[in-house]
Short mmCIF file of C-alpha atoms in Angstrom, two decimals:
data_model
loop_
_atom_site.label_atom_id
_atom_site.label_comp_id
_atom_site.label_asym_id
_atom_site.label_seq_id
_atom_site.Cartn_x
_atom_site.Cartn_y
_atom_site.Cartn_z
CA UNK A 28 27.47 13.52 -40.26
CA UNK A 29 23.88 12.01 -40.25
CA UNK A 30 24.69 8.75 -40.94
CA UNK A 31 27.19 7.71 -38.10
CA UNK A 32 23.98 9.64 -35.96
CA UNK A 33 21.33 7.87 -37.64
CA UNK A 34 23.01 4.05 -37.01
CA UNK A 35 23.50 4.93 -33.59
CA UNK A 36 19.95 6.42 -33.06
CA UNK A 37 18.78 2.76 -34.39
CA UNK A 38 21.19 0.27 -32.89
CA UNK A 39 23.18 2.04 -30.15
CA UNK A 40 26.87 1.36 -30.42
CA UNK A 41 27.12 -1.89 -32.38
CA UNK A 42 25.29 -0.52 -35.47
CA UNK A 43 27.16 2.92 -35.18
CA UNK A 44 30.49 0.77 -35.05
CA UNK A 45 28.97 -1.48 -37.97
CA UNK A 46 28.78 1.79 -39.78
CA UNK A 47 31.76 2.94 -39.61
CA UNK A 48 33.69 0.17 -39.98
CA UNK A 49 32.64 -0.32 -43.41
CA UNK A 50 32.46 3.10 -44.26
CA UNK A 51 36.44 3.27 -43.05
CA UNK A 52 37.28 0.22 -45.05
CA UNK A 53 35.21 1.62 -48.02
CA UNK A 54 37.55 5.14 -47.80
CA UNK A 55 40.61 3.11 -47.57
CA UNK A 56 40.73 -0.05 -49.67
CA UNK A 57 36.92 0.74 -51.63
CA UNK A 58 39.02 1.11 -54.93
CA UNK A 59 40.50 -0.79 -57.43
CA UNK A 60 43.49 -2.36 -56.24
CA UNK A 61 44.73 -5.99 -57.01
CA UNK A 62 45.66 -6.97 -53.15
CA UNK A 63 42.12 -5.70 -51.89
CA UNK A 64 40.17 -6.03 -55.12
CA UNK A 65 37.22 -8.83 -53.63
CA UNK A 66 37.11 -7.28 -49.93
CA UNK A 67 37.96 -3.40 -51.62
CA UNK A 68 34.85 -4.02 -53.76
CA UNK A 69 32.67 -5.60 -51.36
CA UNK A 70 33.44 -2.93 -48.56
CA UNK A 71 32.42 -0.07 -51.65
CA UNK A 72 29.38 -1.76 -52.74
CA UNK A 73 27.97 -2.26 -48.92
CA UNK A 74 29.52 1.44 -47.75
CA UNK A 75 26.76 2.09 -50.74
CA UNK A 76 23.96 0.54 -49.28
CA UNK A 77 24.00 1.40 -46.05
CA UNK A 78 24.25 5.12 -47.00
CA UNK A 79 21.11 4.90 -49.03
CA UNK A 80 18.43 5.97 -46.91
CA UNK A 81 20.94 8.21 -45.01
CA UNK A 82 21.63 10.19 -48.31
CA UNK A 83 17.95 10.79 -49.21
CA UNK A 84 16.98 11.80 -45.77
CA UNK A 85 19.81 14.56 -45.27
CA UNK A 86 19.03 15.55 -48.78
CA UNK A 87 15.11 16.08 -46.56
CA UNK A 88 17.02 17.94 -43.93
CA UNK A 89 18.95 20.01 -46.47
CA UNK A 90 16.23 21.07 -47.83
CA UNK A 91 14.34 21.93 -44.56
CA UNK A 92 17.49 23.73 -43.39
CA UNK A 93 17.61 26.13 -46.41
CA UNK A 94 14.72 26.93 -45.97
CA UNK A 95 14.90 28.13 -42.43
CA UNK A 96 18.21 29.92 -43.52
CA UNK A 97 15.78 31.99 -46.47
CA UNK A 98 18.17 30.10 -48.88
CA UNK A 99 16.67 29.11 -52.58
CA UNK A 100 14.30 26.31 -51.11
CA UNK A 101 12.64 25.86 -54.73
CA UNK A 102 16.16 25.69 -56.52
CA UNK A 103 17.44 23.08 -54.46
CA UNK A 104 14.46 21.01 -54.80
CA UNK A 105 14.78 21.53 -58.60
CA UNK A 106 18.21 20.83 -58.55
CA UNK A 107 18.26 17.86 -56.33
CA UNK A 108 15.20 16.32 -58.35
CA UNK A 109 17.02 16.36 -61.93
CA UNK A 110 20.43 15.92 -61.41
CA UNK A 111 20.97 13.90 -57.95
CA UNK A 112 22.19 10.75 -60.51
CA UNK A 113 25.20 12.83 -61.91
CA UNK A 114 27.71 11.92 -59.41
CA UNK A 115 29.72 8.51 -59.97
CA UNK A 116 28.27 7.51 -56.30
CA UNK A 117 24.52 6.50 -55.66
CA UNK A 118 24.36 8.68 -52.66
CA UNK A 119 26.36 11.77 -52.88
CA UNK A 120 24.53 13.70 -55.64
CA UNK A 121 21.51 14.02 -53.25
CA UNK A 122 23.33 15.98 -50.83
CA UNK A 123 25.31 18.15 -53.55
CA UNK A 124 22.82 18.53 -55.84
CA UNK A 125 20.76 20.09 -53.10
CA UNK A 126 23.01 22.41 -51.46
CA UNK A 127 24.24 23.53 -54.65
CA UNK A 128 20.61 24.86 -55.47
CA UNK A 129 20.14 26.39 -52.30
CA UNK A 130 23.10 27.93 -52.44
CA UNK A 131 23.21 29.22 -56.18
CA UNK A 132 26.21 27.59 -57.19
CA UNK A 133 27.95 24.83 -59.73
CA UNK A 134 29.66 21.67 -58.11
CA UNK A 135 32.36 21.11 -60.80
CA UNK A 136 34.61 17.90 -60.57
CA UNK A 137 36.03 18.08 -64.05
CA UNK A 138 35.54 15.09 -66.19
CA UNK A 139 33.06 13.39 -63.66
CA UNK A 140 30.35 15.56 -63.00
CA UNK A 141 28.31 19.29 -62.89
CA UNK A 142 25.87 20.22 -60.96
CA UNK A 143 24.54 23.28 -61.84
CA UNK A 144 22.19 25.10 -59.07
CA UNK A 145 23.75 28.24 -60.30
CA UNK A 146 25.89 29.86 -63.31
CA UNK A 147 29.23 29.99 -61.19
CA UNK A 148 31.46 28.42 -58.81
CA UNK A 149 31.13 29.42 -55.71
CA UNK A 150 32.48 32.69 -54.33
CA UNK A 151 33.99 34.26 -50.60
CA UNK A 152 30.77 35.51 -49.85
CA UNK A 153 28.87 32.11 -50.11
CA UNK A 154 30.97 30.98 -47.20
CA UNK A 155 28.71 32.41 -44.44
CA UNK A 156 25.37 31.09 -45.75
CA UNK A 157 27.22 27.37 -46.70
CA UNK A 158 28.46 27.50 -43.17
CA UNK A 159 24.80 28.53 -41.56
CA UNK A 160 23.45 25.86 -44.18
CA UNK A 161 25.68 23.03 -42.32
CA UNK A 162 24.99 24.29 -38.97
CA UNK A 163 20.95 24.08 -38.97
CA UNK A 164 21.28 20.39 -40.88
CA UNK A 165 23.30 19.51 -37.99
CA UNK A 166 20.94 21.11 -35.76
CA UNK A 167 17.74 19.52 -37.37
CA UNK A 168 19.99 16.18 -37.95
CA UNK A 169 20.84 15.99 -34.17
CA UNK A 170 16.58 16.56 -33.11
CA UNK A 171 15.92 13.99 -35.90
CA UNK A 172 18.13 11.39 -34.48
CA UNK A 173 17.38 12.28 -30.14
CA UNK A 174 13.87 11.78 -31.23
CA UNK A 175 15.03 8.13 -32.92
CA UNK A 176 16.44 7.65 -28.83
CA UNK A 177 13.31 8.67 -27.57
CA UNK A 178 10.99 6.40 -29.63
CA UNK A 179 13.29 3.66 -29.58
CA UNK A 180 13.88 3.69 -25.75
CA UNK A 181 10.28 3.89 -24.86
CA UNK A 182 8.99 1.72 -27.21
CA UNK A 183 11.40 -0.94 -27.78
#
């Protein structure tokens, strides 16, 4: 949800459009497919780089978040430094890798990747602190971004 936030908080409606445009076209022609293969591909590859800095900074407000919740700050900055790169995609480890530290738990897509911020899968009883986890990132996400307003409408 940070993305679509952040793009807005930068370029008002035209660069929040811009944004999801190609992160619609990404979900539905992005892969391999012989009709769409050029525009599929280019649609993936620029989904990809427009998420960069997106990914890395709500991996930031993950980690700020888990912290507020007294979740395992340490192990999901341990987690999210060795093994954001194990996901197929450029961007998603960082926000896996560090909620499944600061939540104790494995990510497990089978034959793709592991991430391994605890010994198990997660359980019923993770569900309250995953759910708190979400709702202070969107909390800290949302201050983040009305700040972005606030700068950009006074300065700009």
């Amino acid at each position: 949800f940070l993305a679509p936030f952040l793009f807005f908080s930068v370029g008002g409606l035209p660069f929040a459009w811009f944004y999801r445009f190609i992160n619609t076209a990404d979900a539905m022609i992005g892969y391999r497919s012989e009709i769409f293969e050029y525009f599929g591909k280019f649609a993936a590859r620029l989904d990809d780089v427009l998420n960069w800095v997106p990914a890395r900074l709500a991996a930031v407000i993950i980690l700020l978040a888990a912290g507020l919740c007294r979740l395992d700050i340490v192990n999901a900055f341990n987690v999210l430094r060795k093994q954001h790169s194990q996901t197929s995609s450029p961007n998603a480890g960082w926000t896996m890798a560090t909620t499944a530290g600061a939540l104790n738990v494995m990510w497990e897509k089978k034959g793709s990747y592991r991430l391994e911020g605890g010994q198990k899968l997660p359980q019923p009883e993770k569900i309250q602190s995953a759910l708190q986890l979400i709702r202070v990132s969107l909390i800290i996400s949302l201050l983040f971004c009305g700040g972005l307003i606030i700068i950009h409408a006074r300065f700009f």
